[in-house]
Backbone as CSV, one residue per row, in Angstrom:
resi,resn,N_x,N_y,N_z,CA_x,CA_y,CA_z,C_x,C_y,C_z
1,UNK,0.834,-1.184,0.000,0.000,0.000,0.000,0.872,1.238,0.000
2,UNK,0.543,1.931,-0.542,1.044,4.075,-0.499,0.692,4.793,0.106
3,UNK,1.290,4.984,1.438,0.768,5.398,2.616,0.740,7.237,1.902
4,UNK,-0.273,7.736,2.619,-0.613,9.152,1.755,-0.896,10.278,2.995
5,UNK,0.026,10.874,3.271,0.429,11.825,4.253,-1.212,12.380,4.721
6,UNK,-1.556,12.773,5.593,-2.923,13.209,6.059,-2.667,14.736,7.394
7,UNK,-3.753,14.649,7.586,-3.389,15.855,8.554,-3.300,15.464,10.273
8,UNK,-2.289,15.340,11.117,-2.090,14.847,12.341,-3.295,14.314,12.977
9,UNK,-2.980,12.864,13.451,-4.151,12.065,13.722,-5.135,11.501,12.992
10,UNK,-4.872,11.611,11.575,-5.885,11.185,10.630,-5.473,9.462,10.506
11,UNK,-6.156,8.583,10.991,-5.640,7.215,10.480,-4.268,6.707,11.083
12,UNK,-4.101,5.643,10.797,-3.226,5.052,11.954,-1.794,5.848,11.678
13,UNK,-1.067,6.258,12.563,0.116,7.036,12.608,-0.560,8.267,11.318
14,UNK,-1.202,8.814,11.276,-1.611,10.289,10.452,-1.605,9.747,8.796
15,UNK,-1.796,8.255,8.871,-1.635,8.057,7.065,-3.029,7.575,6.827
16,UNK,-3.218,7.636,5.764,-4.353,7.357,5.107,-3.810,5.870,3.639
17,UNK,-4.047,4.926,3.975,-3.518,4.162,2.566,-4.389,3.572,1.739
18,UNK,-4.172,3.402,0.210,-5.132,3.510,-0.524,-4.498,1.982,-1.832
19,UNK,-4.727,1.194,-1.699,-3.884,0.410,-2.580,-5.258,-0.496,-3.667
20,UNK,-4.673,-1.030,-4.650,-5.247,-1.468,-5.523,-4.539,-3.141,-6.156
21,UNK,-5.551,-3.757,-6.161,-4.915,-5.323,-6.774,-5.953,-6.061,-7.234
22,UNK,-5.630,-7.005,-8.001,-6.262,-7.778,-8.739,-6.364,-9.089,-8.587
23,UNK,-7.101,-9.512,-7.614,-7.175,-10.840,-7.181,-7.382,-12.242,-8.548
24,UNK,-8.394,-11.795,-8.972,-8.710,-13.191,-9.975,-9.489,-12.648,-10.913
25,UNK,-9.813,-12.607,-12.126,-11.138,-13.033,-12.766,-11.604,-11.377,-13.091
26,UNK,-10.509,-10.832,-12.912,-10.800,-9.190,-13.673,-11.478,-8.370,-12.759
27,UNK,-11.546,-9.309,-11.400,-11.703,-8.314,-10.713,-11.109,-7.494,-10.032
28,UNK,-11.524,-5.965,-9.806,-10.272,-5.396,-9.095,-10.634,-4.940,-7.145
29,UNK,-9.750,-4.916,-6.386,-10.057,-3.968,-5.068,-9.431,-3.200,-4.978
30,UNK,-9.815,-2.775,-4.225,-9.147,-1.171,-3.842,-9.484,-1.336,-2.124
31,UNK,-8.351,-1.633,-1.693,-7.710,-1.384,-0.064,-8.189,-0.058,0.383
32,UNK,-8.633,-0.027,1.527,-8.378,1.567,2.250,-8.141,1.304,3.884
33,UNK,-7.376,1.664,3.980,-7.024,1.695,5.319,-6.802,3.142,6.191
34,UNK,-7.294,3.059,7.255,-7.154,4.742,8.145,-8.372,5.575,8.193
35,UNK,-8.667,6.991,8.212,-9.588,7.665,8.415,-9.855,8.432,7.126
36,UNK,-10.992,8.174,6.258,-11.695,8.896,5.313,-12.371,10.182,5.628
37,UNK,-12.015,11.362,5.702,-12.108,12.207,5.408,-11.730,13.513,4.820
38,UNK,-12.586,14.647,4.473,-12.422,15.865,3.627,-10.880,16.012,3.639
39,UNK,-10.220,15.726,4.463,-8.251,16.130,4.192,-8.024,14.687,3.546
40,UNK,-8.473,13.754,4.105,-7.424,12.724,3.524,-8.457,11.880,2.027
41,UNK,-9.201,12.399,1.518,-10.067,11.810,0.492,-9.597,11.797,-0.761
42,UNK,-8.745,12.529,-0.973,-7.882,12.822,-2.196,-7.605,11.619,-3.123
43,UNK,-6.650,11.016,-2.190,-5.958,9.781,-2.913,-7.012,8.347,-3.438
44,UNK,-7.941,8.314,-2.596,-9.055,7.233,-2.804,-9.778,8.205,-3.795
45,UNK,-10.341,9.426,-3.674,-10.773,9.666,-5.195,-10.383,9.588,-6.734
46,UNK,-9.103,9.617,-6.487,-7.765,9.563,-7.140,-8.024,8.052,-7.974
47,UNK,-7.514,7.402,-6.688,-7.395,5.661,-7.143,-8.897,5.403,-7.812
48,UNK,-9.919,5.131,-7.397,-11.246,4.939,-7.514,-11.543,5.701,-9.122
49,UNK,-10.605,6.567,-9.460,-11.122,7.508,-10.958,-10.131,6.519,-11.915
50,UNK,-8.724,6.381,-11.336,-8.120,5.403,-12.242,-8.358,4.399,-12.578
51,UNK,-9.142,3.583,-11.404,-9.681,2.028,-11.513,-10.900,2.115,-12.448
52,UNK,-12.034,3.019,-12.103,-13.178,3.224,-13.047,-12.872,3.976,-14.164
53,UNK,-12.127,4.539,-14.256,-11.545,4.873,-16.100,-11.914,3.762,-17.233
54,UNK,-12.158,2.697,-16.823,-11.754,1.366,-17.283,-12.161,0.159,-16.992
55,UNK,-13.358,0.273,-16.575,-13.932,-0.139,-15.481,-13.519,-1.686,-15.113
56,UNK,-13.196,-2.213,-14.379,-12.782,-3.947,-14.448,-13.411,-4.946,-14.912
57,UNK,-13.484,-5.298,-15.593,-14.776,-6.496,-16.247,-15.475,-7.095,-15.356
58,UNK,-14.688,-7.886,-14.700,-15.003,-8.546,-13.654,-15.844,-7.959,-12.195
59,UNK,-15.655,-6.976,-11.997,-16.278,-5.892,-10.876,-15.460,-5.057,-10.397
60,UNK,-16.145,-4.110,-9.134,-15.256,-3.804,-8.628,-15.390,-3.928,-7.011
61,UNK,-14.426,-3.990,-5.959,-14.361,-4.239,-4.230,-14.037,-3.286,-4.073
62,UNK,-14.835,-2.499,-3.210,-14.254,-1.137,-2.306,-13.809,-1.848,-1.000
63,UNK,-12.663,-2.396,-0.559,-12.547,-2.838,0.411,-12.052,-1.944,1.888
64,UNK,-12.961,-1.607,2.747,-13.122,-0.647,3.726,-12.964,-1.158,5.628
65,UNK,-12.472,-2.821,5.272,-12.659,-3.061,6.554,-11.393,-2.630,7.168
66,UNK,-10.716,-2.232,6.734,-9.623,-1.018,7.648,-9.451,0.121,7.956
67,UNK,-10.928,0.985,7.628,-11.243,1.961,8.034,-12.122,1.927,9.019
68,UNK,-11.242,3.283,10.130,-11.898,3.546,11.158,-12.772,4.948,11.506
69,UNK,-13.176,5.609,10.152,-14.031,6.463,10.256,-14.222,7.178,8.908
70,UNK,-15.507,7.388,8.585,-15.927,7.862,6.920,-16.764,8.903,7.332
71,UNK,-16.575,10.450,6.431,-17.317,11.027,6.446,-17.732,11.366,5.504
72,UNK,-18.935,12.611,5.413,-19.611,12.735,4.146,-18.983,13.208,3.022
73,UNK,-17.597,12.657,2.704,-16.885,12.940,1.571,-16.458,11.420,1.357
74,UNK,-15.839,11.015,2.317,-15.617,9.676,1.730,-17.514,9.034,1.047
75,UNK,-18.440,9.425,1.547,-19.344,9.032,1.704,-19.643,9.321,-0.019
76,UNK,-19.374,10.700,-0.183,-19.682,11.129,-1.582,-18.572,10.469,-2.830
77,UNK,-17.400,9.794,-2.391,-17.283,8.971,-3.346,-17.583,7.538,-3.708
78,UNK,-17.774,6.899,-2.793,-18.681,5.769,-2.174,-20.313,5.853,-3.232
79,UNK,-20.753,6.820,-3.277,-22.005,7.274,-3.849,-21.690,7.345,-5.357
80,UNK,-20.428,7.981,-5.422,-19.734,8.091,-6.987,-19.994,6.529,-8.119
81,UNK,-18.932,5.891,-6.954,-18.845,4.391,-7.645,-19.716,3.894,-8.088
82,UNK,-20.304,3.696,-6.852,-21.713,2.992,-6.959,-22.364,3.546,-8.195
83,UNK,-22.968,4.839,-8.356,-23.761,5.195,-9.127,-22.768,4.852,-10.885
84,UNK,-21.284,5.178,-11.327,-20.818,4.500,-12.122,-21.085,3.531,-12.270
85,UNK,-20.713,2.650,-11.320,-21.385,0.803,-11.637,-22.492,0.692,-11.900
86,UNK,-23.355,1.223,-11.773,-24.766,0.823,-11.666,-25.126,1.318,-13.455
87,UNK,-24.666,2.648,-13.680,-25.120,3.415,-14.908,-24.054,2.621,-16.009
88,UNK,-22.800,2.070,-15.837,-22.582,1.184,-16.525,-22.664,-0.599,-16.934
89,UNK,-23.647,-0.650,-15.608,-23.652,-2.054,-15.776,-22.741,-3.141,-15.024
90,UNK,-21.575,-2.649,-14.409,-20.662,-3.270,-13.487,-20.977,-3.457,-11.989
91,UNK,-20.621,-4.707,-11.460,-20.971,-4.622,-10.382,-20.040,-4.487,-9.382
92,UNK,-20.331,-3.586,-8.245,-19.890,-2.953,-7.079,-19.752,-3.440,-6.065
93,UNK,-19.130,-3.793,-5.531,-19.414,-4.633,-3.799,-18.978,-3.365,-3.064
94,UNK,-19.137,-3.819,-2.063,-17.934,-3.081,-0.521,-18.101,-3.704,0.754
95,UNK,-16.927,-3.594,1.141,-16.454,-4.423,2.305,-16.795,-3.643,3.598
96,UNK,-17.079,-3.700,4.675,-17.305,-2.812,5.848,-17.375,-4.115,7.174
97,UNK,-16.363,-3.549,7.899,-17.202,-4.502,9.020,-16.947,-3.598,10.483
98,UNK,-16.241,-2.770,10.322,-15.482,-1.560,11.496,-17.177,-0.931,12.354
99,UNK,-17.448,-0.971,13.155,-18.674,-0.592,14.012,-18.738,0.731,13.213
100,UNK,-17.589,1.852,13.079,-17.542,3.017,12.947,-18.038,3.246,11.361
101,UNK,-17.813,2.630,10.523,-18.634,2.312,8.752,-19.506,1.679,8.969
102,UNK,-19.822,0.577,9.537,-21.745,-0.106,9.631,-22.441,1.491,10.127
103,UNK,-22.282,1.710,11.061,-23.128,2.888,11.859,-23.744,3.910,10.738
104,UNK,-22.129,4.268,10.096,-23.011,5.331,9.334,-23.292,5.120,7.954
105,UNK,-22.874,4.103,7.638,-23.654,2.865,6.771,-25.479,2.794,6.471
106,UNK,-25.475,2.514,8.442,-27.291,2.191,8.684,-27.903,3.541,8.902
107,UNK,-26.677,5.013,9.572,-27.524,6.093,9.347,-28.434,6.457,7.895
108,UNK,-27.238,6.512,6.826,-27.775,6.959,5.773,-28.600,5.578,4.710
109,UNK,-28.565,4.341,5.036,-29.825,3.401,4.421,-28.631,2.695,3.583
110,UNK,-27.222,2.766,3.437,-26.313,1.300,3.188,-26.437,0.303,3.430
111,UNK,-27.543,-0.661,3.433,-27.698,-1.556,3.959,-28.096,-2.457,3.100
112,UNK,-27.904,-2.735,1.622,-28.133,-3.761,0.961,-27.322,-4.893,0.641
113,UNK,-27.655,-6.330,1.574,-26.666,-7.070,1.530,-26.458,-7.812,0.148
114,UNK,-27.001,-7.406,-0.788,-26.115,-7.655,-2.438,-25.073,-6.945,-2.442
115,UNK,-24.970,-5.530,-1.960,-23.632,-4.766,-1.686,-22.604,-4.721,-0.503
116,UNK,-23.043,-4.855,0.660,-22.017,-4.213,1.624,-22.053,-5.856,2.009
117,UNK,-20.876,-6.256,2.032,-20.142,-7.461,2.833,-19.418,-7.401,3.831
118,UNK,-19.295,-8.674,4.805,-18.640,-8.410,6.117,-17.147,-8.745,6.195
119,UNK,-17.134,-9.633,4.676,-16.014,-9.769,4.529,-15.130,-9.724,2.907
120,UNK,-13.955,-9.643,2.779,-13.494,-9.392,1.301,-13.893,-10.783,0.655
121,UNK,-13.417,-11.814,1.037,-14.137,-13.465,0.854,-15.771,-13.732,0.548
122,UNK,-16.434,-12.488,1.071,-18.021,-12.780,1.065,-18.284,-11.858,-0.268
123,UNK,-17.901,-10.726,-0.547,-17.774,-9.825,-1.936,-16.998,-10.312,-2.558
124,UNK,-15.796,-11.146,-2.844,-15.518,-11.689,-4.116,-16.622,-12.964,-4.567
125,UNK,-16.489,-13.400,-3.537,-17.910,-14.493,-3.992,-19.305,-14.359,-4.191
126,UNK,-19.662,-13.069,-3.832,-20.739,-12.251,-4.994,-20.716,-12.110,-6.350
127,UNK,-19.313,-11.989,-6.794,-19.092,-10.975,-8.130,-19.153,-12.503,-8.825
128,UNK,-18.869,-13.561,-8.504,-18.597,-15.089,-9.379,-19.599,-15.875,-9.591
């Protein structure tokens, strides 16, 4: 992962990391680890525009169970994807299992288990 400088206290030791790989079958994830927000959102908007440039045949994994807090920016690219996948036809998973992403997950109505998985193992075996 590319740990991506943040603003003091953001994510574990102040980094925010954002990595991308290709497990099997064209599908791609995208890692996030640390605290999603308005300072540190950059790089996951970043990654998330390069990966959907192109979209993966196979799908795509927002994998989030190493984040320990999302706000309404991470939230608004989260909303991004999704709505790409959906308007192109690709399908989307995401990973969440952190108390601190379910919560505000179930605030705003994230709760469709065709999408949000508890585990990266339970969303690749959606997409197959």
């Amino acid at each position: 992962m590319n740990p991506v400088p943040c603003l003091p206290g953001s994510g574990p030791q102040g980094l925010l990391t954002v990595a991308t790989r290709t497990p099997a079958d064209g599908i791609r994830v995208i890692i996030v680890a640390g605290e999603i927000d308005a300072h540190s959102v950059a790089p996951l908007r970043a990654e998330v525009a390069s990966v959907t440039s192109d979209f993966p045949p196979g799908g795509l994994v927002l994998d989030l169970s190493a984040v320990t807090f999302i706000s309404a920016a991470g939230l608004e690219v989260l909303g991004d994807v999704l709505d790409q996948g959906s308007s192109r036809g690709h399908a989307v998973r995401v990973v969440a299992s952190t108390r601190a992403v379910l919560r505000v997950f179930d605030l705003v109505g994230l709760q469709d288990p065709a999408i949000v998985h508890g585990s990266l193992a339970a969303a690749l075996a959606s997409l197959r």
